[in-house]
């Protein structure tokens, strides 16, 4: 019997307890260290912001692979493909919005902004 | 010489058919989860654009209580882990363990949502509701949408716990429990970014 191309087999690749324990440990580690850094103002603001974002990305990667079992399916890896597509859309939405709105703010002069806010107040 | 052809039995064919149907449905659910990520991305983008528009109201650093939020985070993270343990026991087809781990997940998730609703309640009492400023509107929409997902997940979990205890681990129930586990892990993944972008960076006045 020919195999259908869409085979995402969970049971073939046995889930392991160790992957959940590692994922949980790593997540706790990243969460607590980011929290402690921010609470204690352990470094300069710019460094803190960078570190906190890096920790979030590390936790995201570890949870995606160890909890959601990304990339552990058989070929063709449709889940991974659609995950990558989602990441692309998310990056376009988030950074595109920030870029456009920043540009808008940059091009709006301060008197224009004040006039706009006053007109809103009188409504 | 006669060629050797392995003819699969009717039973194994049926099993294979069932397995393929399960896999397709799990894949469909995965696609739904990915589109939900896009929904959250648009809410995160809104928050990122609006988070400085406090309109003389309080900013993130004034209203967020980080130790409280850390408590919420740890509750949700632990519930995600116990959901993983439930998935492991699902593999071993141990009904008693599946039920107890899902009950543990449910209690931890309930603790999380109660803490979050209490946080919202206190903000509204202090006249810092979504009507106060653009920042607070975006904050309530983003965190509230996540909370709504958690509530839906909790209702689903309660239904599934009842169904497992009544009819046991049938094919349909096992598939739905796998979907529920994916959903629950996904909610925890979204929370990483809420915790980091809204709360931690908010406390740093970004």
mmCIF file of C-alpha atoms in Angstrom:
data_model
loop_
_atom_site.group_PDB
_atom_site.id
_atom_site.type_symbol
_atom_site.label_atom_id
_atom_site.label_comp_id
_atom_site.label_asym_id
_atom_site.label_seq_id
_atom_site.Cartn_x
_atom_site.Cartn_y
_atom_site.Cartn_z
ATOM 1 C CA UNK A 1 0.000 0.000 0.000
ATOM 2 C CA UNK A 2 1.392 3.400 -0.945
ATOM 3 C CA UNK A 3 2.009 5.752 1.914
ATOM 4 C CA UNK A 4 0.151 9.031 1.873
ATOM 5 C CA UNK A 5 2.503 12.014 1.672
ATOM 6 C CA UNK A 6 0.978 13.542 4.789
ATOM 7 C CA UNK A 7 2.400 11.348 7.503
ATOM 8 C CA UNK A 8 2.941 13.047 10.808
ATOM 9 C CA UNK A 9 3.472 10.105 13.009
ATOM 10 C CA UNK A 10 3.553 10.723 16.714
ATOM 11 C CA UNK A 11 3.721 7.153 17.874
ATOM 12 C CA UNK A 12 6.626 6.128 15.676
ATOM 13 C CA UNK A 13 8.904 8.582 17.412
ATOM 14 C CA UNK A 14 8.325 7.838 21.056
ATOM 15 C CA UNK A 15 8.016 10.872 23.266
ATOM 16 C CA UNK A 16 10.539 10.845 26.051
ATOM 17 C CA UNK A 17 10.153 11.939 29.639
ATOM 18 C CA UNK A 18 13.676 13.360 29.581
ATOM 19 C CA UNK A 19 12.784 15.882 26.853
ATOM 20 C CA UNK A 20 9.959 17.274 29.005
ATOM 21 C CA UNK A 21 12.185 17.463 32.082
ATOM 22 C CA UNK A 22 14.951 19.236 30.128
ATOM 23 C CA UNK A 23 12.430 21.652 28.614
ATOM 24 C CA UNK A 24 10.912 22.425 32.003
ATOM 25 C CA UNK A 25 14.327 22.957 33.614
ATOM 26 C CA UNK A 26 15.540 25.232 30.815
ATOM 27 C CA UNK A 27 12.299 27.267 30.870
ATOM 28 C CA UNK A 28 12.511 27.769 34.644
ATOM 29 C CA UNK A 29 16.175 28.746 34.319
ATOM 30 C CA UNK A 30 15.539 31.330 31.573
ATOM 31 C CA UNK A 31 12.441 32.762 33.283
ATOM 32 C CA UNK A 32 14.022 33.149 36.712
ATOM 33 C CA UNK A 33 17.305 34.566 35.419
ATOM 34 C CA UNK A 34 15.534 37.147 33.215
ATOM 35 C CA UNK A 35 13.337 38.087 36.179
ATOM 36 C CA UNK A 36 16.287 38.419 38.594
ATOM 37 C CA UNK A 37 18.284 40.511 36.114
ATOM 38 C CA UNK A 38 15.400 42.978 35.714
ATOM 39 C CA UNK A 39 14.508 43.126 39.418
ATOM 40 C CA UNK A 40 18.101 43.800 40.502
ATOM 41 C CA UNK A 41 18.963 46.114 37.580
ATOM 42 C CA UNK A 42 22.008 43.903 37.175
ATOM 43 C CA UNK A 43 23.378 45.741 34.126
ATOM 44 C CA UNK A 44 22.841 48.863 32.081
ATOM 45 C CA UNK A 45 19.401 49.275 30.532
ATOM 46 C CA UNK A 46 20.457 48.474 26.961
ATOM 47 C CA UNK A 47 22.294 45.314 28.007
ATOM 48 C CA UNK A 48 19.316 44.225 30.147
ATOM 49 C CA UNK A 49 16.863 44.681 27.269
ATOM 50 C CA UNK A 50 19.115 42.638 24.964
ATOM 51 C CA UNK A 51 19.613 39.871 27.531
ATOM 52 C CA UNK A 52 15.913 39.605 28.365
ATOM 53 C CA UNK A 53 15.016 39.274 24.666
ATOM 54 C CA UNK A 54 17.754 36.668 24.132
ATOM 55 C CA UNK A 55 16.450 34.649 27.110
ATOM 56 C CA UNK A 56 12.898 34.798 25.713
ATOM 57 C CA UNK A 57 14.071 33.512 22.324
ATOM 58 C CA UNK A 58 16.075 30.709 23.986
ATOM 59 C CA UNK A 59 13.011 29.689 25.997
ATOM 60 C CA UNK A 60 10.840 29.844 22.877
ATOM 61 C CA UNK A 61 13.246 27.560 20.998
ATOM 62 C CA UNK A 62 13.551 25.078 23.859
ATOM 63 C CA UNK A 63 9.774 24.870 24.363
ATOM 64 C CA UNK A 64 9.083 24.534 20.635
ATOM 65 C CA UNK A 65 11.462 21.613 20.281
ATOM 66 C CA UNK A 66 11.065 19.886 23.648
ATOM 67 C CA UNK A 67 7.342 20.488 24.421
ATOM 68 C CA UNK A 68 5.806 20.883 20.956
ATOM 69 C CA UNK A 69 8.197 18.293 19.386
ATOM 70 C CA UNK A 70 8.985 20.476 16.398
ATOM 71 C CA UNK A 71 11.060 18.729 13.771
ATOM 72 C CA UNK A 72 10.583 15.242 15.231
ATOM 73 C CA UNK A 73 8.145 14.173 12.517
ATOM 74 C CA UNK A 74 8.964 12.057 9.475
ATOM 75 C CA UNK A 75 9.784 13.568 6.104
ATOM 76 C CA UNK A 76 8.247 15.570 4.469
ATOM 77 C CA UNK A 77 8.225 17.884 7.464
ATOM 78 C CA UNK A 78 4.966 19.733 6.917
ATOM 79 C CA UNK A 79 4.657 20.933 10.485
ATOM 80 C CA UNK A 80 8.109 22.476 10.397
ATOM 81 C CA UNK A 81 7.364 24.061 7.000
ATOM 82 C CA UNK A 82 4.173 25.686 8.221
ATOM 83 C CA UNK A 83 5.919 26.766 11.417
ATOM 84 C CA UNK A 84 8.605 28.522 9.363
ATOM 85 C CA UNK A 85 5.919 30.207 7.243
ATOM 86 C CA UNK A 86 4.160 31.374 10.423
ATOM 87 C CA UNK A 87 7.426 32.851 11.708
ATOM 88 C CA UNK A 88 7.831 34.759 8.437
ATOM 89 C CA UNK A 89 4.298 36.198 8.619
ATOM 90 C CA UNK A 90 4.763 37.110 12.294
ATOM 91 C CA UNK A 91 8.041 38.939 11.612
ATOM 92 C CA UNK A 92 6.467 40.871 8.704
ATOM 93 C CA UNK A 93 3.424 41.871 10.808
ATOM 94 C CA UNK A 94 5.352 42.947 13.907
ATOM 95 C CA UNK A 95 8.340 44.702 12.362
ATOM 96 C CA UNK A 96 6.277 46.078 9.464
ATOM 97 C CA UNK A 97 3.790 47.691 11.866
ATOM 98 C CA UNK A 98 6.540 49.139 14.034
ATOM 99 C CA UNK A 99 8.368 50.493 10.995
ATOM 100 C CA UNK A 100 5.297 52.142 9.458
ATOM 101 C CA UNK A 101 4.070 53.638 12.730
ATOM 102 C CA UNK A 102 7.539 54.934 13.602
ATOM 103 C CA UNK A 103 7.771 56.531 10.167
ATOM 104 C CA UNK A 104 4.364 58.153 10.649
ATOM 105 C CA UNK A 105 5.393 59.581 14.018
ATOM 106 C CA UNK A 106 8.657 60.824 12.532
ATOM 107 C CA UNK A 107 6.877 62.680 9.733
ATOM 108 C CA UNK A 108 4.261 64.227 12.014
ATOM 109 C CA UNK A 109 5.473 67.567 13.405
ATOM 110 C CA UNK A 110 4.883 68.382 17.057
ATOM 111 C CA UNK A 111 2.396 71.269 16.374
ATOM 112 C CA UNK A 112 0.392 68.904 14.167
ATOM 113 C CA UNK A 113 0.322 66.358 16.974
ATOM 114 C CA UNK A 114 -0.800 68.953 19.533
ATOM 115 C CA UNK A 115 -3.506 70.295 17.216
ATOM 116 C CA UNK A 116 -4.738 66.754 16.650
ATOM 117 C CA UNK A 117 -4.841 65.972 20.377
ATOM 118 C CA UNK A 118 -6.712 69.237 21.107
ATOM 119 C CA UNK A 119 -9.301 68.457 18.438
ATOM 120 C CA UNK A 120 -9.801 65.055 20.067
ATOM 121 C CA UNK A 121 -10.254 66.626 23.514
ATOM 122 C CA UNK A 122 -13.012 68.958 22.326
ATOM 123 C CA UNK A 123 -15.106 66.122 20.986
ATOM 124 C CA UNK B 1 9.369 -18.621 -9.026
ATOM 125 C CA UNK B 2 6.341 -17.274 -7.362
ATOM 126 C CA UNK B 3 6.690 -13.639 -6.182
ATOM 127 C CA UNK B 4 6.105 -13.110 -2.502
ATOM 128 C CA UNK B 5 3.379 -10.563 -1.889
ATOM 129 C CA UNK B 6 2.518 -9.596 1.624
ATOM 130 C CA UNK B 7 -1.207 -9.062 1.765
ATOM 131 C CA UNK B 8 -2.090 -6.879 4.724
ATOM 132 C CA UNK B 9 -4.922 -8.197 6.819
ATOM 133 C CA UNK B 10 -8.193 -6.268 6.935
ATOM 134 C CA UNK B 11 -7.564 -5.428 10.567
ATOM 135 C CA UNK B 12 -4.135 -3.908 10.005
ATOM 136 C CA UNK B 13 -5.451 -1.956 7.000
ATOM 137 C CA UNK B 14 -8.198 -0.505 9.142
ATOM 138 C CA UNK B 15 -5.704 0.412 11.829
ATOM 139 C CA UNK B 16 -3.471 2.118 9.312
ATOM 140 C CA UNK B 17 -6.460 4.035 7.945
ATOM 141 C CA UNK B 18 -7.365 5.184 11.436
ATOM 142 C CA UNK B 19 -3.793 6.244 12.129
ATOM 143 C CA UNK B 20 -3.629 8.272 8.931
ATOM 144 C CA UNK B 21 -6.924 9.978 9.748
ATOM 145 C CA UNK B 22 -5.609 10.829 13.224
ATOM 146 C CA UNK B 23 -2.408 12.226 11.799
ATOM 147 C CA UNK B 24 -4.277 14.388 9.307
ATOM 148 C CA UNK B 25 -6.517 15.798 12.016
ATOM 149 C CA UNK B 26 -3.545 16.522 14.275
ATOM 150 C CA UNK B 27 -1.875 18.275 11.359
ATOM 151 C CA UNK B 28 -5.018 20.354 10.778
ATOM 152 C CA UNK B 29 -5.005 21.342 14.426
ATOM 153 C CA UNK B 30 -1.342 22.327 14.141
ATOM 154 C CA UNK B 31 -2.246 24.631 11.220
ATOM 155 C CA UNK B 32 -4.935 26.236 13.396
ATOM 156 C CA UNK B 33 -2.358 26.809 16.154
ATOM 157 C CA UNK B 34 -0.045 28.512 13.670
ATOM 158 C CA UNK B 35 -2.814 30.884 12.533
ATOM 159 C CA UNK B 36 -3.545 31.649 16.171
ATOM 160 C CA UNK B 37 0.117 32.650 16.486
ATOM 161 C CA UNK B 38 -0.486 35.170 13.682
ATOM 162 C CA UNK B 39 -3.479 36.551 15.612
ATOM 163 C CA UNK B 40 -1.274 37.039 18.670
ATOM 164 C CA UNK B 41 1.427 38.617 16.498
ATOM 165 C CA UNK B 42 -1.015 41.312 15.375
ATOM 166 C CA UNK B 43 -1.978 41.985 18.999
ATOM 167 C CA UNK B 44 1.708 42.161 19.973
ATOM 168 C CA UNK B 45 2.296 44.611 17.109
ATOM 169 C CA UNK B 46 -0.610 46.763 18.346
ATOM 170 C CA UNK B 47 0.805 46.704 21.854
ATOM 171 C CA UNK B 48 4.297 47.588 20.632
ATOM 172 C CA UNK B 49 2.919 50.563 18.694
ATOM 173 C CA UNK B 50 0.676 51.838 21.506
ATOM 174 C CA UNK B 51 2.671 51.068 24.647
ATOM 175 C CA UNK B 52 4.011 54.623 25.051
ATOM 176 C CA UNK B 53 0.627 56.302 24.542
ATOM 177 C CA UNK B 54 -0.207 56.544 28.222
ATOM 178 C CA UNK B 55 -2.191 59.823 27.889
ATOM 179 C CA UNK B 56 -1.025 61.158 31.282
ATOM 180 C CA UNK B 57 -2.061 57.838 32.820
ATOM 181 C CA UNK B 58 0.197 55.238 34.396
ATOM 182 C CA UNK B 59 2.828 53.385 32.357
ATOM 183 C CA UNK B 60 3.786 49.759 32.641
ATOM 184 C CA UNK B 61 6.436 50.360 35.289
ATOM 185 C CA UNK B 62 3.860 51.912 37.637
ATOM 186 C CA UNK B 63 1.132 49.271 37.440
ATOM 187 C CA UNK B 64 2.953 45.940 36.953
ATOM 188 C CA UNK B 65 3.861 43.949 40.053
ATOM 189 C CA UNK B 66 6.672 41.704 38.850
ATOM 190 C CA UNK B 67 6.768 39.194 41.749
ATOM 191 C CA UNK B 68 3.032 38.567 41.269
ATOM 192 C CA UNK B 69 3.496 38.078 37.518
ATOM 193 C CA UNK B 70 6.414 35.708 38.136
ATOM 194 C CA UNK B 71 4.026 33.621 40.244
ATOM 195 C CA UNK B 72 1.534 33.483 37.354
ATOM 196 C CA UNK B 73 4.333 32.526 34.948
ATOM 197 C CA UNK B 74 5.577 29.680 37.118
ATOM 198 C CA UNK B 75 2.024 28.337 37.547
ATOM 199 C CA UNK B 76 1.451 28.262 33.780
ATOM 200 C CA UNK B 77 4.896 26.792 33.105
ATOM 201 C CA UNK B 78 4.379 24.005 35.639
ATOM 202 C CA UNK B 79 0.937 23.276 34.174
ATOM 203 C CA UNK B 80 2.534 22.971 30.720
ATOM 204 C CA UNK B 81 5.031 20.482 32.181
ATOM 205 C CA UNK B 82 2.344 18.392 33.877
ATOM 206 C CA UNK B 83 0.436 18.415 30.569
ATOM 207 C CA UNK B 84 3.584 16.925 29.016
ATOM 208 C CA UNK B 85 3.621 14.239 31.704
ATOM 209 C CA UNK B 86 -0.018 13.500 30.824
ATOM 210 C CA UNK B 87 1.019 13.042 27.166
ATOM 211 C CA UNK B 88 3.678 10.537 28.258
ATOM 212 C CA UNK B 89 1.140 8.531 30.244
ATOM 213 C CA UNK B 90 -1.182 8.746 27.227
ATOM 214 C CA UNK B 91 1.478 6.857 25.297
ATOM 215 C CA UNK B 92 1.529 4.120 27.922
ATOM 216 C CA UNK B 93 -2.299 4.044 27.826
ATOM 217 C CA UNK B 94 -2.509 4.437 31.579
ATOM 218 C CA UNK B 95 -5.947 5.904 32.225
ATOM 219 C CA UNK B 96 -5.491 6.654 35.912
ATOM 220 C CA UNK B 97 -2.250 8.603 35.339
ATOM 221 C CA UNK B 98 -3.714 10.531 32.381
ATOM 222 C CA UNK B 99 -6.646 11.660 34.499
ATOM 223 C CA UNK B 100 -4.538 12.654 37.502
ATOM 224 C CA UNK B 101 -1.995 14.604 35.420
ATOM 225 C CA UNK B 102 -4.748 16.442 33.561
ATOM 226 C CA UNK B 103 -6.445 17.270 36.872
ATOM 227 C CA UNK B 104 -3.114 18.674 38.115
ATOM 228 C CA UNK B 105 -2.781 20.692 34.876
ATOM 229 C CA UNK B 106 -6.338 21.953 35.317
ATOM 230 C CA UNK B 107 -5.727 23.099 38.904
ATOM 231 C CA UNK B 108 -2.504 24.922 37.971
ATOM 232 C CA UNK B 109 -4.201 26.559 34.966
ATOM 233 C CA UNK B 110 -7.128 27.586 37.135
ATOM 234 C CA UNK B 111 -4.681 29.151 39.610
ATOM 235 C CA UNK B 112 -3.105 31.101 36.763
ATOM 236 C CA UNK B 113 -6.393 32.451 35.428
ATOM 237 C CA UNK B 114 -7.646 33.362 38.925
ATOM 238 C CA UNK B 115 -4.443 35.333 39.550
ATOM 239 C CA UNK B 116 -4.781 37.094 36.196
ATOM 240 C CA UNK B 117 -8.446 37.994 36.723
ATOM 241 C CA UNK B 118 -7.549 39.310 40.183
ATOM 242 C CA UNK B 119 -4.850 41.486 38.571
ATOM 243 C CA UNK B 120 -7.381 42.845 36.047
ATOM 244 C CA UNK B 121 -9.944 43.406 38.797
ATOM 245 C CA UNK B 122 -7.499 45.455 40.872
ATOM 246 C CA UNK B 123 -6.554 47.568 37.843
ATOM 247 C CA UNK B 124 -10.201 48.312 37.050
ATOM 248 C CA UNK B 125 -10.868 49.189 40.712
ATOM 249 C CA UNK B 126 -7.966 51.651 40.583
ATOM 250 C CA UNK B 127 -9.610 53.312 37.525
ATOM 251 C CA UNK B 128 -6.891 51.970 35.275
ATOM 252 C CA UNK B 129 -9.137 49.995 32.945
ATOM 253 C CA UNK B 130 -8.895 49.698 29.141
ATOM 254 C CA UNK B 131 -10.673 53.060 28.858
ATOM 255 C CA UNK B 132 -7.801 54.964 30.484
ATOM 256 C CA UNK B 133 -5.262 55.063 27.630
ATOM 257 C CA UNK B 134 -4.090 53.491 24.391
ATOM 258 C CA UNK B 135 -1.460 51.582 26.337
ATOM 259 C CA UNK B 136 -4.028 50.057 28.687
ATOM 260 C CA UNK B 137 -6.401 49.182 25.815
ATOM 261 C CA UNK B 138 -3.616 47.318 24.042
ATOM 262 C CA UNK B 139 -2.502 45.677 27.292
ATOM 263 C CA UNK B 140 -5.984 44.404 28.186
ATOM 264 C CA UNK B 141 -6.612 43.185 24.636
ATOM 265 C CA UNK B 142 -3.346 41.256 24.393
ATOM 266 C CA UNK B 143 -3.293 39.719 27.876
ATOM 267 C CA UNK B 144 -7.089 39.294 27.881
ATOM 268 C CA UNK B 145 -7.052 37.361 24.600
ATOM 269 C CA UNK B 146 -4.458 35.004 26.069
ATOM 270 C CA UNK B 147 -6.578 34.648 29.200
ATOM 271 C CA UNK B 148 -9.638 33.862 27.084
ATOM 272 C CA UNK B 149 -7.673 31.092 25.356
ATOM 273 C CA UNK B 150 -6.692 29.708 28.761
ATOM 274 C CA UNK B 151 -10.355 29.717 29.870
ATOM 275 C CA UNK B 152 -11.379 27.863 26.698
ATOM 276 C CA UNK B 153 -8.556 25.391 27.304
ATOM 277 C CA UNK B 154 -9.709 24.824 30.883
ATOM 278 C CA UNK B 155 -13.309 24.148 29.798
ATOM 279 C CA UNK B 156 -12.043 21.747 27.128
ATOM 280 C CA UNK B 157 -9.837 20.022 29.697
ATOM 281 C CA UNK B 158 -12.714 19.605 32.154
ATOM 282 C CA UNK B 159 -14.846 18.052 29.392
ATOM 283 C CA UNK B 160 -12.030 15.708 28.349
ATOM 284 C CA UNK B 161 -11.303 14.607 31.943
ATOM 285 C CA UNK B 162 -14.984 13.655 32.327
ATOM 286 C CA UNK B 163 -14.989 11.822 29.007
ATOM 287 C CA UNK B 164 -11.838 9.844 29.805
ATOM 288 C CA UNK B 165 -13.222 8.787 33.172
ATOM 289 C CA UNK B 166 -16.490 7.664 31.548
ATOM 290 C CA UNK B 167 -15.404 5.992 28.284
ATOM 291 C CA UNK B 168 -11.679 5.390 28.787
ATOM 292 C CA UNK B 169 -8.881 5.973 26.272
ATOM 293 C CA UNK B 170 -10.603 5.340 22.955
ATOM 294 C CA UNK B 171 -9.062 6.357 19.631
ATOM 295 C CA UNK B 172 -11.082 9.595 19.378
ATOM 296 C CA UNK B 173 -10.392 10.621 22.952
ATOM 297 C CA UNK B 174 -6.654 9.997 22.644
ATOM 298 C CA UNK B 175 -6.530 12.155 19.504
ATOM 299 C CA UNK B 176 -8.395 14.991 21.214
ATOM 300 C CA UNK B 177 -6.159 14.789 24.271
ATOM 301 C CA UNK B 178 -3.133 15.126 21.975
ATOM 302 C CA UNK B 179 -4.703 18.236 20.426
ATOM 303 C CA UNK B 180 -5.450 19.636 23.873
ATOM 304 C CA UNK B 181 -1.810 19.083 24.872
ATOM 305 C CA UNK B 182 -0.575 20.952 21.772
ATOM 306 C CA UNK B 183 -3.011 23.798 22.582
ATOM 307 C CA UNK B 184 -1.838 24.003 26.188
ATOM 308 C CA UNK B 185 1.889 24.055 25.298
ATOM 309 C CA UNK B 186 1.126 26.739 22.703
ATOM 310 C CA UNK B 187 -0.511 28.942 25.366
ATOM 311 C CA UNK B 188 2.621 28.665 27.470
ATOM 312 C CA UNK B 189 4.787 29.632 24.469
ATOM 313 C CA UNK B 190 2.665 32.769 23.927
ATOM 314 C CA UNK B 191 3.013 33.604 27.625
ATOM 315 C CA UNK B 192 6.839 33.667 27.343
ATOM 316 C CA UNK B 193 6.481 36.672 25.056
ATOM 317 C CA UNK B 194 3.798 38.375 27.153
ATOM 318 C CA UNK B 195 5.984 37.969 30.243
ATOM 319 C CA UNK B 196 9.062 39.303 28.450
ATOM 320 C CA UNK B 197 7.669 42.025 26.185
ATOM 321 C CA UNK B 198 4.820 43.343 28.306
ATOM 322 C CA UNK B 199 6.012 42.837 31.864
ATOM 323 C CA UNK B 200 9.829 42.690 31.928
ATOM 324 C CA UNK B 201 10.444 45.280 29.201
ATOM 325 C CA UNK B 202 7.560 47.371 30.601
ATOM 326 C CA UNK B 203 9.352 47.460 33.959
ATOM 327 C CA UNK B 204 12.484 48.648 32.133
ATOM 328 C CA UNK B 205 10.534 51.565 30.589
ATOM 329 C CA UNK B 206 11.116 50.398 27.029
#
